[in-house]
Short mmCIF file of C-alpha atoms in Angstrom, two decimals:
data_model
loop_
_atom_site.label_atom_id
_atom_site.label_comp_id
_atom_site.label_asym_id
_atom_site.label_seq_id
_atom_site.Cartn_x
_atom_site.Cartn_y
_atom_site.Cartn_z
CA UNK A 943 -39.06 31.33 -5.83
CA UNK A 944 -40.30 28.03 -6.38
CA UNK A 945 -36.96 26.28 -5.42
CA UNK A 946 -35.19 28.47 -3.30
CA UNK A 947 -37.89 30.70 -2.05
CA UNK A 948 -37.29 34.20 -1.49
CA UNK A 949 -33.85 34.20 -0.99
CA UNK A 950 -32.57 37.58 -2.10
CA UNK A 951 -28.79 36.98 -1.47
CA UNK A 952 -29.14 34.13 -4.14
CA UNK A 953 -31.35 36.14 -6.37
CA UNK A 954 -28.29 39.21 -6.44
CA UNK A 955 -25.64 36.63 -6.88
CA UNK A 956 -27.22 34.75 -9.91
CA UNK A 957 -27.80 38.62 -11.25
CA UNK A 958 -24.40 39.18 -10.73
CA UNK A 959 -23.01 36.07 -12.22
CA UNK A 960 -25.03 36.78 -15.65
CA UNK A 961 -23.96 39.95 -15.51
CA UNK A 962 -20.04 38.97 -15.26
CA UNK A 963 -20.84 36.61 -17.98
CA UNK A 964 -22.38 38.82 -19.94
CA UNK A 965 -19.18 41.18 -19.42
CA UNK A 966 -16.71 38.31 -20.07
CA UNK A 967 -18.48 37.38 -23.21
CA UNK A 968 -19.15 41.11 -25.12
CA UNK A 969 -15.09 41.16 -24.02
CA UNK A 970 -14.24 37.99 -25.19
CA UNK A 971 -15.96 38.78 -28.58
CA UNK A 972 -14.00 41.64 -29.26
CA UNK A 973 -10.35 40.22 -28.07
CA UNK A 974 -10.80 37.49 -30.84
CA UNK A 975 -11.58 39.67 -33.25
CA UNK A 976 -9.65 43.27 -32.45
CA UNK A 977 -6.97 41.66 -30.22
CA UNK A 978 -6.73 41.75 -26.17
CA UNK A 979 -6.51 45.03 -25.34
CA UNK A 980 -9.72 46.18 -27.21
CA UNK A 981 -11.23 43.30 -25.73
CA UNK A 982 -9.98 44.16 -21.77
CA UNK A 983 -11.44 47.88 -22.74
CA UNK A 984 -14.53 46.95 -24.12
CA UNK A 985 -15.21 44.57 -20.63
CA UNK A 986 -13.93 47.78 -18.82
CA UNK A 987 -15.65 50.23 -20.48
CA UNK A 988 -19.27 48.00 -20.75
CA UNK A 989 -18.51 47.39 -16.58
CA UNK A 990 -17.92 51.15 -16.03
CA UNK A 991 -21.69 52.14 -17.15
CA UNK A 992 -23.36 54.23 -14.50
CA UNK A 993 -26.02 51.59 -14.43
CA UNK A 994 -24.44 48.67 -14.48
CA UNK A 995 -23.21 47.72 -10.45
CA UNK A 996 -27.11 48.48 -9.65
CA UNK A 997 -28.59 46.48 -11.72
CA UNK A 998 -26.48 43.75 -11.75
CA UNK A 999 -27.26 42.80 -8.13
CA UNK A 1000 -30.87 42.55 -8.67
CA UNK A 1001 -33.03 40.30 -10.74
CA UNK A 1002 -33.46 42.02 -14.43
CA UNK A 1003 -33.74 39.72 -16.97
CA UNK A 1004 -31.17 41.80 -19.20
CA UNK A 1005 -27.92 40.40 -18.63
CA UNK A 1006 -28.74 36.46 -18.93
CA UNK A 1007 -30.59 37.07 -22.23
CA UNK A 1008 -27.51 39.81 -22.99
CA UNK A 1009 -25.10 36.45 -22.36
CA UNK A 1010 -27.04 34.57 -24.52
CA UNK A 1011 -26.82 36.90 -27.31
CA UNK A 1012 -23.31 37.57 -27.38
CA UNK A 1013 -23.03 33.34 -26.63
CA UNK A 1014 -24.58 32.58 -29.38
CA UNK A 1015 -23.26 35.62 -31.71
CA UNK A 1016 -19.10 33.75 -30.49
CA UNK A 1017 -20.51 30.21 -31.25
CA UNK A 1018 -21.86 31.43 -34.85
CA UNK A 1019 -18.48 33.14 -35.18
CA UNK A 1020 -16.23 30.17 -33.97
CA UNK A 1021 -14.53 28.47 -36.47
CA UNK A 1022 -15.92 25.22 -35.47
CA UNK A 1023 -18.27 22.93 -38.31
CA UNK A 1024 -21.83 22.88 -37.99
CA UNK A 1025 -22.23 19.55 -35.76
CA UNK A 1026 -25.40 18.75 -34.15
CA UNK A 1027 -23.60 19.81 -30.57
CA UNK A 1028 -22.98 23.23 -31.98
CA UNK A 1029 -26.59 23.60 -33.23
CA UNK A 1030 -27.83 22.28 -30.25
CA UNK A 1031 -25.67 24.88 -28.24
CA UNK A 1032 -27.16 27.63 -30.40
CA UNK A 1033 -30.44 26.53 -30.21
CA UNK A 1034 -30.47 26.46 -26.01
CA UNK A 1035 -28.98 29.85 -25.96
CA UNK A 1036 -31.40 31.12 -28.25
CA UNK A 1037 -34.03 29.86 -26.73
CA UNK A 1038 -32.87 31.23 -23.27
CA UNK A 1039 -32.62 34.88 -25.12
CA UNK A 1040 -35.72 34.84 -26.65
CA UNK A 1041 -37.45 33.25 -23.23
CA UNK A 1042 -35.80 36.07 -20.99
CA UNK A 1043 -35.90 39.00 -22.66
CA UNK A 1044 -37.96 39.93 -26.73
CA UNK A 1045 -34.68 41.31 -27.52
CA UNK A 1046 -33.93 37.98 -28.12
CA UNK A 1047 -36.26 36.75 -31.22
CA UNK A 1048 -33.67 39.43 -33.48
CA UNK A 1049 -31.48 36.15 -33.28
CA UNK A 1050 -34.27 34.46 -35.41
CA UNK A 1051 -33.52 37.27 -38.09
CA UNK A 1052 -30.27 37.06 -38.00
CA UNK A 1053 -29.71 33.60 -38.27
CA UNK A 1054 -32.08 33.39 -41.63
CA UNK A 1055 -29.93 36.48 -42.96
CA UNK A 1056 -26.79 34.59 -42.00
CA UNK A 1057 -27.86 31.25 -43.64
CA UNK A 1058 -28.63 33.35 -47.13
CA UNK A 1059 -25.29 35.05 -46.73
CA UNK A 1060 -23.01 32.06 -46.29
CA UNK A 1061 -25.01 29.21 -47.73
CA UNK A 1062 -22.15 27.36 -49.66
CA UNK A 1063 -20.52 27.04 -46.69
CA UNK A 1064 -23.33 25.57 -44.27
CA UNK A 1065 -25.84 24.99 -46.50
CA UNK A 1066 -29.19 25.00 -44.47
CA UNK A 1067 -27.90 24.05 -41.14
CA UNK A 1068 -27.79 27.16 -39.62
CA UNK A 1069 -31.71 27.11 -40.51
CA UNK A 1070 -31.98 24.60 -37.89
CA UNK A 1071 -32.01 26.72 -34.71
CA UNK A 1072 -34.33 29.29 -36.38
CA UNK A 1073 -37.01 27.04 -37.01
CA UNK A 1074 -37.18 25.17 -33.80
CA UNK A 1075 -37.51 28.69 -32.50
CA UNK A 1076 -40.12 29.17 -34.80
CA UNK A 1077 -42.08 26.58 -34.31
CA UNK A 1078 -41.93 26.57 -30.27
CA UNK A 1079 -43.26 30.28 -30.56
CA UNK A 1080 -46.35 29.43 -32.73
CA UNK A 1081 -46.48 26.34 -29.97
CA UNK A 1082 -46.54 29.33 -27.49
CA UNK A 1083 -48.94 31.21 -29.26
CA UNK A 1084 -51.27 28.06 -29.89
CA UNK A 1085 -50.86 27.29 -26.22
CA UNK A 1086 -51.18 30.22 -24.34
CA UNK A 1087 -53.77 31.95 -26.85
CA UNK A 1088 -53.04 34.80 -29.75
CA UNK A 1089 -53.80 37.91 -27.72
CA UNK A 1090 -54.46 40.50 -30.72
CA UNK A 1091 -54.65 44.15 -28.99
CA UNK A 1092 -57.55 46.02 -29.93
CA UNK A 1093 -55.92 48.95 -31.07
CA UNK A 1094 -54.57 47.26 -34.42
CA UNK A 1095 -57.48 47.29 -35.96
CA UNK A 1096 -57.68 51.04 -35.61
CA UNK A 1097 -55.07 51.69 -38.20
CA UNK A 1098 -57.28 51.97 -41.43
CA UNK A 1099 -58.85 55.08 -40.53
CA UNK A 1100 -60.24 58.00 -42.96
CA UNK A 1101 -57.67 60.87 -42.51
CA UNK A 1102 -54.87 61.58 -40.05
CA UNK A 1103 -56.85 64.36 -38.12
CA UNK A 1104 -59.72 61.37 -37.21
CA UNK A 1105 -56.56 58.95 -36.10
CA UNK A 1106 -54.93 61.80 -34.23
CA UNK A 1107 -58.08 62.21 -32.52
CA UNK A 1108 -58.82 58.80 -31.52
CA UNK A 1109 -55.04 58.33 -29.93
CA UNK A 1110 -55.87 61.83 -27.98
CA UNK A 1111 -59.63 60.10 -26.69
CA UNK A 1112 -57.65 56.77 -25.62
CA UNK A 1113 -54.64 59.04 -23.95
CA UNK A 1114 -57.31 60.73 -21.75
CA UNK A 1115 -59.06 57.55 -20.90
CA UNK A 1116 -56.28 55.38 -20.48
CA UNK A 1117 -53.88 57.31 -18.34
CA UNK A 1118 -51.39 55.63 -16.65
#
């Protein structure tokens, strides 16, 4: 909004783009590793989903972070060494899953489980990307202020029946 203002044509053709992307690269994944025509069907298929056309011409933050998962999942994948351009590359796109959508920080996760898994082969350089992410998420935390919610403090509790009735008491006053 900021640069553009609200320009709603441009908003539902950057969804659209991300989502095409996003379609191109879950495709792409599979037609290196199951051949073509698995690939083609999976981009068909994923395309074909009764929700997909609506959404994708509106602004949900699914389908950019959705690209940058399946991005950063084909650059992990590539045969390609571990140069500072492809950590880098990883890095950005993790970043901009992680920023757009929580589904993102299962990257983090993943990348620490990868680097155990094939550490004579990259050593710690595929450590890299997770703990820049790391650290610019406790520089988020520190920055915008650990928000704790109330209601984990109300997990130590005597008995079940007590708990049950405490969730009950906050249903009624809380509703939605």
């Amino acid at each position: 909004f900021a640069l553009f203002g609200e320009n709603l044509l441009l908003i539902r053709l950057i969804g659209v783009a991300f989502a095409v992307a996003f379609l191109l690269l879950a495709g792409g994944y599979f037609a290196v590793h199951r051949g073509l025509c698995f690939g083609l069907s999976v981009t068909l298929l994923s395309g074909l989903v009764a929700s997909f056309p609506t959404k994708a011409s509106f602004p949900y933050s699914d389908f950019p972070s959705g690209a940058a998962i399946w991005a950063v999942i084909l650059a992990m994948d590539s045969e390609r060494p571990f140069d500072w351009q492809k950590i880098s590359f990883i890095t950005v796109l993790g970043a901009v899953a992680t920023a757009t959508r929580l589904t993102g920080v299962a990257l983090f996760g993943a990348l620490i489980l990868f680097a155990l898994f094939r550490y004579r082969e990259f050593w710690l350089r595929p450590l890299i990307p997770a703990t820049i992410w790391g650290l610019g998420g406790l520089g988020a935390l520190y920055a915008f202020g650990i928000v704790v919610p109330s209601w984990a403090f109300d997990v130590v509790v005597d008995n079940p029946l007590t708990m049950m009735r405490r969730w009950y008491f906050k249903a009624r006053i809380y509703q939605l």
